[in-house]
């Protein structure tokens, strides 16, 4: 059994952990009757927590949003995760929240227990951040799109494509996906009648939310893999499929998910699909590997280009073997 204050904190933690709670489930978790849960819910309301109740057999309780932000309860791992996330946000790819993140981090660290403060600082001191060239995303844009995904609201925005065209797009947003480099929105494009992936840094201004929609069946169970396949090949005119003599996990550790789609064939080989703007890029990209590979599918022009480059390197090696260290031809050499 919990004391009243401890029980209130436990009840609040449960309400924050799940969207809806039937009254009997809460009572069972806290070891009290349903009448006590009703009294505790009323105490939370008096403290400023907007707890909504739904009557009836299927009814229950839900922690809603109020006019002011009430205190949040975090367990140890959640507190560390939030602190590390705020530190990352202060140096991340979302613009406009750096100063806010620092202020929130200062408040959080002030109340962190010593054991957690030590964990956060240890993690931070062990990380080195290299400034990158990734495009920054306006925090308000990210918030608007995320809210539309959550509330199932259609969005209208001006979008610049990979080819440079600009058009108005009406979409039903599904999820935001972050690759570690860029932010992408997976959405049903109403004008094209199909799923599309949109880079947030190509959206001009703030999208305009409109009426709600009924969510469609997602295009894939694994949206991260879906986005990887879309951005690794779809924007490029030239696609090549390779069978690589390396385990899929080994190759995946060397190749960015935004650059190629990798699927295992067996324990020792995998298949990779990638794309490029020109035929010249792919051969030099592949030349950096230490893995053998076989071209399974590629445009004839790319195969010709690979053959030309292979012949050029073969001639270079042959010519080098026929020369001495001072550049003179070795007698008897070929």
Tab-separated table of N, CA and C in Angstrom, residues 180-323:
chain	number	residue	atom	x	y	z
A	180	UNK	N	19.581	11.243	-39.065
A	180	UNK	CA	20.821	11.668	-38.449
A	180	UNK	C	21.474	12.776	-39.248
A	181	UNK	N	20.951	13.024	-40.428
A	181	UNK	CA	21.479	14.061	-41.317
A	181	UNK	C	20.370	15.007	-41.765
A	182	UNK	N	19.221	14.449	-42.120
A	182	UNK	CA	18.088	15.252	-42.571
A	182	UNK	C	16.790	14.735	-41.966
A	183	UNK	N	15.764	15.611	-42.009
A	183	UNK	CA	14.415	15.259	-41.574
A	183	UNK	C	13.558	14.984	-42.799
A	184	UNK	N	12.756	13.907	-42.738
A	184	UNK	CA	11.864	13.536	-43.831
A	184	UNK	C	10.450	13.335	-43.297
A	185	UNK	N	9.470	13.677	-44.124
A	185	UNK	CA	8.068	13.432	-43.815
A	185	UNK	C	7.538	12.360	-44.753
A	186	UNK	N	6.974	11.300	-44.189
A	186	UNK	CA	6.284	10.276	-44.973
A	186	UNK	C	4.803	10.650	-44.983
A	187	UNK	N	4.233	10.814	-46.161
A	187	UNK	CA	2.846	11.285	-46.261
A	187	UNK	C	2.203	10.745	-47.532
A	188	UNK	N	0.868	10.656	-47.474
A	188	UNK	CA	0.084	10.302	-48.670
A	188	UNK	C	-0.150	11.570	-49.464
A	189	UNK	N	0.370	11.602	-50.704
A	189	UNK	CA	0.224	12.764	-51.572
A	189	UNK	C	-1.125	12.676	-52.278
A	190	UNK	N	-2.042	13.588	-51.938
A	190	UNK	CA	-3.399	13.543	-52.494
A	190	UNK	C	-3.404	13.812	-53.987
A	191	UNK	N	-2.512	14.685	-54.448
A	191	UNK	CA	-2.475	15.010	-55.866
A	191	UNK	C	-1.948	13.882	-56.730
A	192	UNK	N	-1.092	13.053	-56.176
A	192	UNK	CA	-0.484	11.967	-56.941
A	192	UNK	C	-1.053	10.600	-56.574
A	193	UNK	N	-1.881	10.557	-55.540
A	193	UNK	CA	-2.517	9.311	-55.161
A	193	UNK	C	-1.559	8.219	-54.753
A	194	UNK	N	-0.492	8.602	-54.042
A	194	UNK	CA	0.506	7.610	-53.649
A	194	UNK	C	1.292	8.148	-52.457
A	195	UNK	N	2.041	7.245	-51.806
A	195	UNK	CA	2.907	7.653	-50.709
A	195	UNK	C	4.139	8.369	-51.261
A	196	UNK	N	4.547	9.429	-50.584
A	196	UNK	CA	5.726	10.195	-50.963
A	196	UNK	C	6.554	10.506	-49.722
A	197	UNK	N	7.844	10.762	-49.949
A	197	UNK	CA	8.762	11.170	-48.895
A	197	UNK	C	9.237	12.579	-49.201
A	198	UNK	N	9.080	13.488	-48.233
A	198	UNK	CA	9.408	14.899	-48.436
A	198	UNK	C	10.527	15.322	-47.480
A	199	UNK	N	11.527	15.999	-48.013
A	199	UNK	CA	12.565	16.584	-47.164
A	199	UNK	C	12.036	17.873	-46.561
A	200	UNK	N	12.137	17.992	-45.247
A	200	UNK	CA	11.571	19.165	-44.587
A	200	UNK	C	12.305	20.444	-44.966
A	201	UNK	N	13.599	20.369	-45.260
A	201	UNK	CA	14.332	21.594	-45.600
A	201	UNK	C	13.956	22.114	-46.977
A	202	UNK	N	13.157	21.353	-47.748
A	202	UNK	CA	12.686	21.831	-49.052
A	202	UNK	C	11.274	22.407	-48.994
A	203	UNK	N	10.676	22.429	-47.792
A	203	UNK	CA	9.361	23.035	-47.623
A	203	UNK	C	9.542	24.530	-47.417
A	204	UNK	N	8.843	25.315	-48.206
A	204	UNK	CA	8.962	26.773	-48.152
A	204	UNK	C	7.913	27.328	-47.187
A	205	UNK	N	8.363	27.948	-46.110
A	205	UNK	CA	7.440	28.511	-45.135
A	205	UNK	C	6.824	27.434	-44.254
A	206	UNK	N	5.731	27.794	-43.601
A	206	UNK	CA	5.050	26.858	-42.715
A	206	UNK	C	3.875	26.212	-43.433
A	207	UNK	N	3.720	24.900	-43.307
A	207	UNK	CA	2.551	24.225	-43.899
A	207	UNK	C	1.263	24.715	-43.249
A	208	UNK	N	0.171	24.609	-43.993
A	208	UNK	CA	-1.145	25.015	-43.484
A	208	UNK	C	-1.972	23.779	-43.154
A	209	UNK	N	-2.266	23.555	-41.862
A	209	UNK	CA	-3.113	22.407	-41.511
A	209	UNK	C	-4.559	22.663	-41.919
A	210	UNK	N	-5.283	21.586	-42.229
A	210	UNK	CA	-6.703	21.711	-42.564
A	210	UNK	C	-7.472	20.628	-41.808
A	211	UNK	N	-8.534	20.080	-42.414
A	211	UNK	CA	-9.408	19.183	-41.676
A	211	UNK	C	-8.759	17.821	-41.443
A	212	UNK	N	-9.327	17.104	-40.496
A	212	UNK	CA	-8.792	15.805	-40.098
A	212	UNK	C	-9.113	14.727	-41.140
A	213	UNK	N	-8.322	13.648	-41.116
A	213	UNK	CA	-8.524	12.551	-42.049
A	213	UNK	C	-8.394	11.220	-41.309
A	214	UNK	N	-8.902	10.179	-41.908
A	214	UNK	CA	-8.763	8.834	-41.359
A	214	UNK	C	-7.449	8.241	-41.855
A	215	UNK	N	-6.561	7.861	-40.962
A	215	UNK	CA	-5.244	7.364	-41.396
A	215	UNK	C	-5.359	6.149	-42.318
A	216	UNK	N	-4.490	6.119	-43.324
A	216	UNK	CA	-4.425	4.993	-44.250
A	216	UNK	C	-3.459	3.933	-43.708
A	217	UNK	N	-3.508	2.773	-44.317
A	217	UNK	CA	-2.545	1.729	-43.990
A	217	UNK	C	-1.146	2.209	-44.376
A	218	UNK	N	-0.166	2.176	-43.468
A	218	UNK	CA	1.183	2.663	-43.793
A	218	UNK	C	1.784	1.915	-44.980
A	219	UNK	N	2.699	2.539	-45.706
A	219	UNK	CA	3.302	1.886	-46.872
A	219	UNK	C	4.237	0.746	-46.502
A	220	UNK	N	4.674	0.706	-45.242
A	220	UNK	CA	5.573	-0.362	-44.796
A	220	UNK	C	5.515	-0.428	-43.281
A	221	UNK	N	5.807	-1.606	-42.764
A	221	UNK	CA	5.847	-1.762	-41.310
A	221	UNK	C	7.052	-1.050	-40.723
A	222	UNK	N	8.180	-1.138	-41.414
A	222	UNK	CA	9.409	-0.472	-40.987
A	222	UNK	C	9.564	0.809	-41.798
A	223	UNK	N	9.133	1.941	-41.225
A	223	UNK	CA	9.178	3.202	-41.965
A	223	UNK	C	10.606	3.692	-42.157
A	224	UNK	N	11.501	3.362	-41.233
A	224	UNK	CA	12.896	3.766	-41.402
A	224	UNK	C	13.496	3.101	-42.636
A	225	UNK	N	13.233	1.804	-42.809
A	225	UNK	CA	13.725	1.104	-44.000
A	225	UNK	C	13.047	1.628	-45.257
A	226	UNK	N	11.761	1.974	-45.149
A	226	UNK	CA	11.037	2.513	-46.301
A	226	UNK	C	11.658	3.829	-46.767
A	227	UNK	N	11.925	4.724	-45.816
A	227	UNK	CA	12.529	6.010	-46.173
A	227	UNK	C	13.919	5.799	-46.745
A	228	UNK	N	14.660	4.871	-46.165
A	228	UNK	CA	15.993	4.584	-46.686
A	228	UNK	C	15.939	4.158	-48.147
A	229	UNK	N	14.982	3.282	-48.476
A	229	UNK	CA	14.868	2.812	-49.863
A	229	UNK	C	14.450	3.939	-50.801
A	230	UNK	N	13.609	4.844	-50.311
A	230	UNK	CA	13.128	5.946	-51.149
A	230	UNK	C	14.240	6.948	-51.449
A	231	UNK	N	14.983	7.334	-50.430
A	231	UNK	CA	15.970	8.397	-50.631
A	231	UNK	C	17.283	7.866	-51.184
A	232	UNK	N	17.500	6.549	-51.108
A	232	UNK	CA	18.742	5.993	-51.628
A	232	UNK	C	18.692	5.767	-53.129
A	233	UNK	N	17.499	5.589	-53.703
A	233	UNK	CA	17.408	5.272	-55.124
A	233	UNK	C	16.418	6.130	-55.898
A	234	UNK	N	15.280	6.467	-55.303
A	234	UNK	CA	14.211	7.126	-56.048
A	234	UNK	C	14.625	8.439	-56.717
A	235	UNK	N	15.442	9.296	-56.055
A	235	UNK	CA	15.741	10.582	-56.695
A	235	UNK	C	16.724	10.491	-57.857
A	236	UNK	N	17.329	9.321	-58.089
A	236	UNK	CA	18.438	9.241	-59.036
A	236	UNK	C	18.016	8.583	-60.345
A	237	UNK	N	18.547	9.071	-61.454
A	237	UNK	CA	18.171	8.502	-62.762
A	237	UNK	C	18.869	7.184	-63.067
A	238	UNK	N	19.994	6.914	-62.414
A	238	UNK	CA	20.772	5.715	-62.717
A	238	UNK	C	20.833	4.814	-61.481
A	239	UNK	N	20.326	3.591	-61.607
A	239	UNK	CA	20.260	2.643	-60.501
A	239	UNK	C	21.094	1.417	-60.846
A	240	UNK	N	21.827	0.911	-59.841
A	240	UNK	CA	22.618	-0.296	-60.027
A	240	UNK	C	22.348	-1.236	-58.854
A	241	UNK	N	22.264	-2.541	-59.177
A	241	UNK	CA	22.081	-3.576	-58.158
A	241	UNK	C	23.299	-4.474	-58.157
A	242	UNK	N	23.891	-4.673	-56.981
A	242	UNK	CA	25.107	-5.452	-56.847
A	242	UNK	C	24.894	-6.607	-55.877
A	243	UNK	N	25.560	-7.718	-56.133
A	243	UNK	CA	25.673	-8.796	-55.151
A	243	UNK	C	27.070	-8.700	-54.570
A	244	UNK	N	27.147	-8.430	-53.272
A	244	UNK	CA	28.415	-8.108	-52.618
A	244	UNK	C	28.851	-9.266	-51.736
A	245	UNK	N	30.126	-9.593	-51.796
A	245	UNK	CA	30.690	-10.682	-50.988
A	245	UNK	C	31.033	-10.171	-49.596
A	246	UNK	N	29.988	-9.859	-48.842
A	246	UNK	CA	30.140	-9.395	-47.462
A	246	UNK	C	28.803	-9.562	-46.752
A	247	UNK	N	28.806	-9.862	-45.460
A	247	UNK	CA	27.541	-9.932	-44.718
A	247	UNK	C	26.829	-8.587	-44.755
A	248	UNK	N	25.512	-8.618	-44.735
A	248	UNK	CA	24.727	-7.389	-44.835
A	248	UNK	C	25.059	-6.420	-43.719
A	249	UNK	N	25.243	-6.922	-42.484
A	249	UNK	CA	25.521	-6.016	-41.368
A	249	UNK	C	26.894	-5.361	-41.492
A	250	UNK	N	27.843	-6.066	-42.115
A	250	UNK	CA	29.176	-5.490	-42.311
A	250	UNK	C	29.114	-4.357	-43.331
A	251	UNK	N	28.420	-4.594	-44.436
A	251	UNK	CA	28.303	-3.555	-45.457
A	251	UNK	C	27.479	-2.378	-44.938
A	252	UNK	N	26.410	-2.663	-44.184
A	252	UNK	CA	25.567	-1.591	-43.649
A	252	UNK	C	26.352	-0.678	-42.722
A	253	UNK	N	27.375	-1.229	-42.058
A	253	UNK	CA	28.193	-0.410	-41.174
A	253	UNK	C	29.093	0.539	-41.953
A	254	UNK	N	29.305	0.256	-43.235
A	254	UNK	CA	30.180	1.092	-44.072
A	254	UNK	C	29.406	2.064	-44.953
A	255	UNK	N	28.130	1.760	-45.199
A	255	UNK	CA	27.340	2.536	-46.159
A	255	UNK	C	26.181	3.211	-45.450
A	256	UNK	N	26.002	4.481	-45.684
A	256	UNK	CA	24.909	5.227	-45.072
A	256	UNK	C	23.566	4.700	-45.567
A	257	UNK	N	22.542	4.641	-44.688
A	257	UNK	CA	21.213	4.200	-45.139
A	257	UNK	C	20.583	5.142	-46.148
A	258	UNK	N	21.104	6.365	-46.258
A	258	UNK	CA	20.594	7.301	-47.263
A	258	UNK	C	21.267	7.100	-48.615
A	259	UNK	N	22.307	6.244	-48.674
A	259	UNK	CA	23.057	6.053	-49.915
A	259	UNK	C	22.727	4.755	-50.620
A	260	UNK	N	22.188	3.767	-49.894
A	260	UNK	CA	21.941	2.470	-50.514
A	260	UNK	C	20.943	1.682	-49.688
A	261	UNK	N	20.292	0.726	-50.346
A	261	UNK	CA	19.412	-0.225	-49.689
A	261	UNK	C	20.121	-1.570	-49.688
A	262	UNK	N	20.293	-2.159	-48.516
A	262	UNK	CA	21.050	-3.401	-48.360
A	262	UNK	C	20.136	-4.477	-47.789
A	263	UNK	N	20.153	-5.664	-48.406
A	263	UNK	CA	19.362	-6.784	-47.903
A	263	UNK	C	20.217	-8.043	-47.924
A	264	UNK	N	20.126	-8.868	-46.900
A	264	UNK	CA	20.962	-10.077	-46.856
A	264	UNK	C	20.505	-11.131	-47.863
A	265	UNK	N	21.460	-11.860	-48.411
A	265	UNK	CA	21.177	-13.024	-49.250
A	265	UNK	C	21.425	-14.296	-48.431
A	266	UNK	N	22.603	-14.350	-47.803
A	266	UNK	CA	22.928	-15.414	-46.853
A	266	UNK	C	23.911	-14.837	-45.849
A	267	UNK	N	24.580	-15.683	-45.077
A	267	UNK	CA	25.473	-15.194	-44.026
A	267	UNK	C	26.708	-14.489	-44.573
A	268	UNK	N	27.048	-14.738	-45.835
A	268	UNK	CA	28.299	-14.203	-46.383
A	268	UNK	C	28.105	-13.208	-47.517
A	269	UNK	N	26.902	-13.077	-48.037
A	269	UNK	CA	26.676	-12.173	-49.168
A	269	UNK	C	25.405	-11.356	-48.936
A	270	UNK	N	25.328	-10.248	-49.644
A	270	UNK	CA	24.142	-9.396	-49.559
A	270	UNK	C	23.924	-8.706	-50.899
A	271	UNK	N	22.776	-8.091	-51.031
A	271	UNK	CA	22.431	-7.371	-52.253
A	271	UNK	C	22.299	-5.885	-51.916
A	272	UNK	N	22.822	-5.043	-52.774
A	272	UNK	CA	22.780	-3.606	-52.549
A	272	UNK	C	22.244	-2.883	-53.778
A	273	UNK	N	21.301	-1.964	-53.556
A	273	UNK	CA	20.790	-1.105	-54.617
A	273	UNK	C	21.148	0.332	-54.282
A	274	UNK	N	21.742	1.015	-55.238
A	274	UNK	CA	22.109	2.407	-55.036
A	274	UNK	C	21.904	3.163	-56.334
A	275	UNK	N	22.004	4.467	-56.267
A	275	UNK	CA	21.790	5.286	-57.451
A	275	UNK	C	22.751	6.459	-57.486
A	276	UNK	N	22.768	7.141	-58.619
A	276	UNK	CA	23.651	8.288	-58.791
A	276	UNK	C	23.116	9.178	-59.903
A	277	UNK	N	23.580	10.422	-59.898
A	277	UNK	CA	23.179	11.368	-60.932
A	277	UNK	C	23.879	11.088	-62.249
A	278	UNK	N	25.144	10.652	-62.189
A	278	UNK	CA	25.912	10.406	-63.402
A	278	UNK	C	26.576	9.038	-63.319
A	279	UNK	N	26.976	8.493	-64.466
A	279	UNK	CA	27.645	7.206	-64.507
A	279	UNK	C	29.048	7.276	-63.917
A	280	UNK	N	29.645	8.457	-63.859
A	280	UNK	CA	31.021	8.572	-63.395
A	280	UNK	C	31.154	8.344	-61.895
A	281	UNK	N	30.097	8.628	-61.144
A	281	UNK	CA	30.231	8.570	-59.686
A	281	UNK	C	30.296	7.139	-59.167
A	282	UNK	N	29.454	6.256	-59.697
A	282	UNK	CA	29.335	4.918	-59.134
A	282	UNK	C	30.649	4.132	-59.190
A	283	UNK	N	31.385	4.090	-60.309
A	283	UNK	CA	32.640	3.316	-60.314
A	283	UNK	C	33.632	3.770	-59.255
A	284	UNK	N	33.769	5.069	-59.067
A	284	UNK	CA	34.738	5.552	-58.088
A	284	UNK	C	34.256	5.294	-56.660
A	285	UNK	N	32.950	5.259	-56.466
A	285	UNK	CA	32.386	4.900	-55.169
A	285	UNK	C	32.698	3.441	-54.844
A	286	UNK	N	32.520	2.560	-55.838
A	286	UNK	CA	32.762	1.139	-55.630
A	286	UNK	C	34.246	0.827	-55.485
A	287	UNK	N	35.100	1.639	-56.077
A	287	UNK	CA	36.541	1.379	-56.024
A	287	UNK	C	37.101	1.537	-54.615
A	288	UNK	N	36.373	2.180	-53.727
A	288	UNK	CA	36.853	2.385	-52.359
A	288	UNK	C	36.648	1.151	-51.483
A	289	UNK	N	35.883	0.170	-51.959
A	289	UNK	CA	35.587	-1.007	-51.150
A	289	UNK	C	36.726	-2.008	-51.179
A	290	UNK	N	36.756	-2.860	-50.143
A	290	UNK	CA	37.656	-4.008	-50.159
A	290	UNK	C	36.883	-5.293	-50.425
A	291	UNK	N	35.571	-5.155	-50.778
A	291	UNK	CA	34.732	-6.328	-51.022
A	291	UNK	C	34.621	-6.606	-52.520
A	292	UNK	N	34.605	-7.888	-52.875
A	292	UNK	CA	34.297	-8.264	-54.245
A	292	UNK	C	32.793	-8.117	-54.476
A	293	UNK	N	32.417	-7.867	-55.714
A	293	UNK	CA	30.999	-7.725	-56.027
A	293	UNK	C	30.744	-8.114	-57.472
A	294	UNK	N	29.479	-8.431	-57.732
A	294	UNK	CA	29.028	-8.770	-59.086
A	294	UNK	C	27.868	-7.843	-59.427
A	295	UNK	N	27.895	-7.263	-60.617
A	295	UNK	CA	26.817	-6.392	-61.061
A	295	UNK	C	25.650	-7.253	-61.524
A	296	UNK	N	24.542	-7.189	-60.809
A	296	UNK	CA	23.357	-7.973	-61.174
A	296	UNK	C	22.458	-7.226	-62.143
A	297	UNK	N	22.373	-5.913	-61.968
A	297	UNK	CA	21.491	-5.144	-62.847
A	297	UNK	C	22.020	-3.718	-62.919
A	298	UNK	N	22.178	-3.221	-64.126
A	298	UNK	CA	22.667	-1.852	-64.334
A	298	UNK	C	22.409	-1.466	-65.782
A	299	UNK	N	22.281	-0.177	-66.059
A	299	UNK	CA	22.124	0.261	-67.448
A	299	UNK	C	23.349	-0.130	-68.282
A	300	UNK	N	23.169	-0.437	-69.563
A	300	UNK	CA	24.306	-0.817	-70.411
A	300	UNK	C	25.405	0.245	-70.406
A	301	UNK	N	25.008	1.517	-70.342
A	301	UNK	CA	26.015	2.583	-70.341
A	301	UNK	C	26.915	2.494	-69.115
A	302	UNK	N	26.343	2.104	-67.984
A	302	UNK	CA	27.148	1.987	-66.774
A	302	UNK	C	28.091	0.798	-66.865
A	303	UNK	N	27.607	-0.322	-67.440
A	303	UNK	CA	28.483	-1.474	-67.619
A	303	UNK	C	29.659	-1.123	-68.531
A	304	UNK	N	29.386	-0.373	-69.593
A	304	UNK	CA	30.467	0.063	-70.484
A	304	UNK	C	31.450	0.939	-69.727
A	305	UNK	N	30.929	1.826	-68.877
A	305	UNK	CA	31.798	2.726	-68.119
A	305	UNK	C	32.664	1.942	-67.139
A	306	UNK	N	32.084	0.940	-66.485
A	306	UNK	CA	32.859	0.100	-65.572
A	306	UNK	C	33.958	-0.638	-66.329
A	307	UNK	N	33.616	-1.147	-67.522
A	307	UNK	CA	34.610	-1.842	-68.324
A	307	UNK	C	35.752	-0.931	-68.750
A	308	UNK	N	35.436	0.304	-69.160
A	308	UNK	CA	36.476	1.260	-69.565
A	308	UNK	C	37.428	1.579	-68.416
A	309	UNK	N	36.851	1.775	-67.243
A	309	UNK	CA	37.689	2.108	-66.089
A	309	UNK	C	38.539	0.914	-65.683
A	310	UNK	N	37.952	-0.303	-65.739
A	310	UNK	CA	38.721	-1.506	-65.402
A	310	UNK	C	39.901	-1.676	-66.355
A	311	UNK	N	39.667	-1.453	-67.653
A	311	UNK	CA	40.755	-1.562	-68.634
A	311	UNK	C	41.831	-0.518	-68.364
A	312	UNK	N	41.431	0.687	-67.993
A	312	UNK	CA	42.395	1.758	-67.738
A	312	UNK	C	43.282	1.400	-66.551
A	313	UNK	N	42.676	0.864	-65.484
A	313	UNK	CA	43.470	0.480	-64.323
A	313	UNK	C	44.378	-0.704	-64.651
A	314	UNK	N	43.871	-1.642	-65.451
A	314	UNK	CA	44.698	-2.791	-65.833
A	314	UNK	C	45.908	-2.338	-66.633
A	315	UNK	N	45.721	-1.384	-67.547
A	315	UNK	CA	46.855	-0.862	-68.329
A	315	UNK	C	47.841	-0.145	-67.433
A	316	UNK	N	47.310	0.576	-66.424
A	316	UNK	CA	48.194	1.306	-65.518
A	316	UNK	C	49.059	0.338	-64.718
A	317	UNK	N	48.483	-0.754	-64.260
A	317	UNK	CA	49.244	-1.739	-63.491
A	317	UNK	C	50.257	-2.432	-64.385
A	318	UNK	N	49.835	-2.787	-65.597
A	318	UNK	CA	50.742	-3.454	-66.532
A	318	UNK	C	51.926	-2.567	-66.875
A	319	UNK	N	51.651	-1.285	-67.114
A	319	UNK	CA	52.727	-0.358	-67.455
A	319	UNK	C	53.661	-0.167	-66.271
A	320	UNK	N	53.110	-0.134	-65.074
A	320	UNK	CA	53.945	0.049	-63.887
A	320	UNK	C	54.858	-1.132	-63.648
A	321	UNK	N	54.400	-2.348	-63.944
A	321	UNK	CA	55.233	-3.530	-63.749
A	321	UNK	C	56.383	-3.606	-64.734
A	322	UNK	N	56.254	-2.919	-65.877
A	322	UNK	CA	57.298	-2.988	-66.904
A	322	UNK	C	58.358	-1.916	-66.718
A	323	UNK	N	58.219	-1.077	-65.682
A	323	UNK	CA	59.166	0.002	-65.443
A	323	UNK	C	59.973	-0.260	-64.185
